Short mmCIF file of C-alpha atoms in Angstrom, two decimals:
data_model
loop_
_atom_site.label_atom_id
_atom_site.label_comp_id
_atom_site.label_asym_id
_atom_site.label_seq_id
_atom_site.Cartn_x
_atom_site.Cartn_y
_atom_site.Cartn_z
CA MET H 12 21.68 -2.24 12.40
CA ALA H 13 24.29 -0.85 14.77
CA THR H 14 24.30 2.87 15.56
CA ASP H 15 26.46 5.14 17.65
CA ASP H 16 25.16 5.15 21.27
CA ASN H 17 25.66 8.87 21.73
CA GLU H 18 23.74 9.66 18.55
CA GLN H 19 20.83 7.46 19.64
CA ASN H 20 20.75 9.08 23.06
CA THR H 21 20.51 12.51 21.43
CA PHE H 22 17.72 11.48 19.07
CA THR H 23 15.70 9.72 21.74
CA ARG H 24 15.48 12.71 24.09
CA PRO H 25 11.76 13.04 24.93
CA GLY H 26 11.81 16.73 24.13
CA PHE H 27 13.30 16.13 20.71
CA ILE H 28 10.69 13.57 19.72
CA ALA H 29 7.82 15.68 21.04
CA ALA H 30 8.94 18.77 19.13
CA ALA H 31 10.39 17.19 15.99
CA VAL H 32 8.73 18.73 13.00
CA LEU H 33 11.94 17.91 11.18
CA VAL H 34 10.08 14.76 10.26
CA ALA H 35 12.85 12.86 8.52
CA LEU H 36 15.01 12.85 11.62
CA VAL H 37 12.26 11.18 13.60
CA VAL H 38 11.31 8.84 10.78
CA VAL H 39 14.92 7.73 10.39
CA LEU H 40 15.04 7.18 14.15
CA GLY H 41 11.92 5.06 13.98
CA ILE H 42 13.30 3.01 11.12
CA VAL H 43 16.62 2.47 12.88
CA ILE H 44 15.00 1.38 16.14
CA ALA H 45 12.51 -0.92 14.43
CA ILE H 46 15.13 -2.59 12.29
CA VAL H 47 17.62 -2.89 15.16
CA ASN H 48 15.04 -4.72 17.23
CA ALA H 49 13.95 -6.90 14.35
CA THR H 50 17.20 -7.80 12.64
CA ARG H 51 20.21 -6.98 14.87
CA SER H 52 22.10 -6.19 11.67
CA ASP H 53 25.62 -4.78 12.03
CA ASP H 54 26.18 -3.72 8.45
CA PRO H 55 24.26 -0.58 7.48
CA ALA H 56 24.53 0.48 3.86
CA THR H 57 25.16 3.97 2.58
CA ALA H 58 22.90 5.09 -0.22
CA PRO H 59 24.06 7.36 -3.04
CA GLU H 60 23.19 10.98 -2.44
CA ALA H 61 20.84 12.81 -4.74
CA SER H 62 20.81 16.54 -5.21
CA SER H 63 17.97 18.70 -3.96
CA PRO H 64 15.69 20.24 -6.57
CA SER H 65 16.57 23.70 -7.79
CA PRO H 66 14.35 26.48 -6.49
CA THR H 67 11.80 27.69 -9.01
CA THR H 68 11.41 31.22 -7.71
CA SER H 69 13.04 33.55 -5.28
CA ALA H 70 10.82 34.93 -2.56
CA SER H 71 11.02 35.86 1.07
CA PRO H 72 8.21 34.27 3.11
CA THR H 73 6.97 36.37 5.99
CA SER H 74 6.67 35.13 9.55
CA GLU H 75 4.29 37.64 11.17
CA PRO H 76 1.16 35.82 12.35
CA SER H 77 -2.41 36.56 11.35
CA ASP H 78 -5.34 36.13 13.73
CA VAL H 79 -7.86 35.76 10.92
CA ALA H 80 -8.62 32.19 9.81
CA GLY H 81 -9.73 33.50 6.43
CA SER H 82 -6.61 35.58 5.78
CA ALA H 83 -5.57 35.66 2.13
CA SER H 84 -3.01 33.24 0.74
CA VAL H 85 0.51 34.63 1.04
CA CYS H 86 1.03 34.10 -2.70
CA GLY H 87 -2.53 34.56 -3.91
CA LEU H 88 -3.66 30.95 -4.29
CA GLU H 89 -7.42 30.75 -4.76
CA GLY H 90 -9.88 28.09 -3.62
CA GLU H 91 -10.23 28.84 0.09
CA ALA H 92 -12.36 26.34 2.06
CA LEU H 93 -12.97 26.90 5.77
CA SER H 94 -14.54 23.46 6.30
CA GLY H 95 -14.60 20.05 4.67
CA THR H 96 -12.45 16.97 4.34
CA LEU H 97 -10.80 14.83 1.68
CA SER H 98 -11.29 11.12 1.07
CA THR H 99 -10.03 10.68 -2.50
CA ALA H 100 -6.46 11.02 -3.71
CA PRO H 101 -5.88 14.46 -5.27
CA ALA H 102 -4.04 14.86 -8.56
CA ALA H 103 -0.41 15.85 -8.11
CA ASP H 104 2.85 16.09 -9.95
CA TRP H 105 5.61 14.43 -7.94
CA ALA H 106 9.16 15.70 -7.66
CA PHE H 107 12.05 14.61 -5.42
CA GLN H 108 13.95 16.16 -2.52
CA GLY H 109 16.97 13.89 -2.55
CA THR H 110 15.27 10.48 -2.56
CA THR H 111 11.99 11.63 -0.97
CA ALA H 112 9.07 12.38 -3.29
CA TYR H 113 6.82 15.37 -2.67
CA PRO H 114 3.62 16.53 -4.41
CA THR H 115 3.22 19.76 -6.34
CA SER H 116 0.19 21.40 -7.89
CA ALA H 117 -0.56 24.76 -9.47
CA GLU H 118 -3.86 24.71 -7.58
CA PHE H 119 -2.84 23.38 -4.14
CA GLY H 120 0.81 24.46 -3.87
CA PRO H 121 3.58 24.97 -3.24
CA GLY H 122 3.11 28.35 -4.86
CA GLU H 123 6.57 29.75 -4.17
CA THR H 124 10.13 28.61 -3.45
CA THR H 125 12.78 30.73 -1.75
CA ALA H 126 16.36 31.06 -2.95
CA GLU H 127 17.26 28.68 -0.10
CA GLY H 128 14.96 26.00 -1.50
CA VAL H 129 12.11 26.41 1.00
CA ARG H 130 8.78 25.62 -0.67
CA PHE H 131 5.81 27.47 0.79
CA CYS H 132 2.35 28.85 0.10
CA PHE H 133 -0.32 26.14 0.10
CA GLN H 134 -4.02 26.47 -0.62
CA HIS H 135 -6.26 27.32 2.33
CA SER H 136 -8.19 24.05 2.12
CA PRO H 137 -7.99 20.44 3.36
CA THR H 138 -6.09 19.50 0.20
CA GLY H 139 -3.69 22.40 0.65
CA ALA H 140 -3.00 21.27 4.21
CA LEU H 141 -2.29 17.76 2.92
CA PHE H 142 0.17 19.13 0.35
CA ALA H 143 1.84 21.23 3.07
CA ALA H 144 2.33 18.21 5.34
CA SER H 145 3.64 16.09 2.48
CA ASN H 146 6.14 18.76 1.48
CA ALA H 147 7.20 18.98 5.13
CA LEU H 148 8.13 15.31 4.99
CA ALA H 149 10.51 15.98 2.10
CA LEU H 150 11.90 19.33 3.28
CA GLY H 151 12.61 17.94 6.73
CA SER H 152 14.57 15.07 5.20
CA ASP H 153 17.12 17.43 3.58
CA PRO H 154 19.78 18.60 6.08
CA VAL H 155 20.77 21.45 3.75
CA VAL H 156 17.31 23.00 3.40
CA ALA H 157 15.81 21.93 6.73
CA PRO H 158 17.26 24.73 8.94
CA ALA H 159 15.78 27.51 6.78
CA TRP H 160 12.56 25.56 6.30
CA ILE H 161 11.85 24.98 10.00
CA LYS H 162 12.29 28.68 10.77
CA TYR H 163 9.52 29.43 8.30
CA PHE H 164 7.33 26.41 9.03
CA ALA H 165 7.26 26.87 12.82
CA ALA H 166 4.28 29.14 13.48
CA GLU H 167 4.31 31.88 16.08
CA GLY H 168 3.17 30.40 19.38
CA PRO H 169 4.23 29.62 22.95
CA HIS H 170 6.27 26.55 21.93
CA ARG H 171 8.00 27.99 18.85
CA ASP H 172 11.36 28.69 20.54
CA GLU H 173 11.26 25.24 22.14
CA LEU H 174 10.65 23.61 18.77
CA LEU H 175 13.47 25.53 17.09
CA ALA H 176 15.88 24.66 19.90
CA GLU H 177 14.97 20.98 19.82
CA THR H 178 15.39 20.72 16.04
CA GLU H 179 18.75 22.48 15.75
CA GLY H 180 21.32 20.55 13.77
CA SER H 181 20.81 18.02 11.02
CA ALA H 182 21.23 14.32 10.38
CA SER H 183 22.05 12.35 7.29
CA THR H 184 19.36 10.18 5.71
CA ALA H 185 21.92 8.19 3.73
CA GLY H 186 20.84 4.59 3.37
CA THR H 187 17.16 5.45 3.96
CA ARG H 188 14.25 5.84 1.54
CA LEU H 189 11.03 7.62 2.53
CA ARG H 190 7.79 7.89 0.61
CA VAL H 191 4.24 9.08 1.15
CA ALA H 192 1.91 6.10 0.80
CA GLY H 193 -1.46 7.44 1.98
CA PHE H 194 -3.28 9.96 4.14
CA ARG H 195 -6.20 10.71 6.46
CA ILE H 196 -7.66 14.13 7.28
CA LEU H 197 -8.26 13.79 11.01
CA SER H 198 -9.79 17.23 11.47
CA TYR H 199 -10.14 20.52 9.61
CA ASP H 200 -11.88 23.77 10.56
CA GLY H 201 -10.16 26.32 8.34
CA GLU H 202 -7.97 27.62 11.15
CA THR H 203 -6.31 24.33 12.09
CA ALA H 204 -5.80 20.96 10.44
CA ARG H 205 -4.64 17.54 11.64
CA ILE H 206 -3.09 15.58 8.79
CA ASP H 207 -2.12 11.94 9.22
CA LEU H 208 0.40 10.88 6.57
CA ALA H 209 1.06 7.19 6.08
CA GLY H 210 4.52 6.54 4.74
CA GLU H 211 7.00 3.82 4.08
CA GLY H 212 10.59 3.91 5.25
CA SER H 213 13.16 1.43 4.05
CA THR H 214 16.84 0.64 4.41
CA SER H 215 19.01 -2.20 3.20
CA ALA H 216 17.83 -4.22 6.21
CA GLY H 217 14.09 -3.93 5.65
CA SER H 218 11.13 -1.56 5.65
CA ILE H 219 8.33 -0.33 7.88
CA TYR H 220 5.13 1.67 7.53
CA PHE H 221 4.78 4.76 9.69
CA SER H 222 2.16 7.34 10.62
CA ALA H 223 3.17 11.00 10.85
CA VAL H 224 0.48 13.29 12.26
CA TYR H 225 0.95 17.01 11.63
CA GLU H 226 -0.78 19.65 13.74
CA LEU H 227 -1.11 22.61 11.35
CA ILE H 228 -2.38 26.16 11.78
CA TRP H 229 -3.29 28.75 9.15
CA GLN H 230 -1.04 31.69 9.95
CA ASP H 231 0.01 34.65 7.83
CA GLY H 232 -1.58 33.17 4.73
CA ASP H 233 -0.01 29.72 4.84
CA TRP H 234 -0.09 26.36 6.65
CA LYS H 235 2.51 26.04 9.39
CA ALA H 236 3.35 23.79 12.34
CA ASN H 237 1.02 24.66 15.22
CA THR H 238 3.19 25.67 18.16
CA GLU H 239 0.19 26.38 20.36
CA THR H 240 0.74 22.75 21.33
CA ALA H 241 4.02 21.25 22.53
CA MET H 242 3.51 18.30 20.20
CA SER H 243 3.04 19.63 16.69
CA PHE H 244 4.22 16.34 15.22
CA ASP H 245 3.58 12.74 16.28
CA PHE H 246 5.26 9.65 14.83
CA ALA H 247 4.46 5.95 15.22
CA THR H 248 5.01 2.76 13.30
CA ILE H 249 1.90 1.05 11.86
CA PRO H 250 1.42 -2.50 10.55
CA ASN H 251 -0.15 -1.61 7.19
CA LEU H 252 -2.10 1.07 5.28
CA ALA H 253 -5.57 0.00 6.42
CA GLY H 254 -7.79 3.03 6.94
CA TYR H 255 -5.72 5.35 4.76
CA THR H 256 -6.50 6.73 1.32
CA THR H 257 -3.70 5.46 -0.92
CA TRP H 258 -1.62 8.27 -2.42
CA GLY H 259 1.95 8.81 -3.53
CA ALA H 260 4.50 8.84 -6.31
#
């Protein structure tokens, strides 16, 4: 698949990849690079666009941090768990952000949606962190919603301004399909969570599996991207789903 050289140079800046919580931009990059190397195709297809889901409620998420790991859910979700893990696929209703499916649950979240379409408020538990990461995959894939979403999702921390600067702008995901295919909870202590999403990305030229690891922190009653670290998101291609708990639409 041929791509514009200037666009590739922009997307492959080390700082962009290190800071890219706008996951779809990085996933699309990974798909493009993998398929270019594998197929040398010169004829990318353009997929029909699908509209983003309508917001269900109108709310204004706050951004002031909380230093208390056990701080109450920003929208009152119950079921707090300050330790534990998850090794079985949780029940979920699946909706779509464009062509990317995301999970919803009255128990695990999202509990609220802003007028701009930003879904937020996830249960303070390993499952809630998983739902937050999976919704991040979908929200980051939508260039209309992504700018407002990243401003909320980027936690207060020393690398927040860097992350926002690196993820300015948007990119089209036309011709690309993304889906959650599985997960692993790498660590969870109530204050932070490391969620490894396995996904599948496909274009007209082929498909790949990818791993997207989210570094999350519980701040101001919700799960957000942990900007205490300069790498709050890590992306890599993987050969298959071995080691992951299968999950998805």
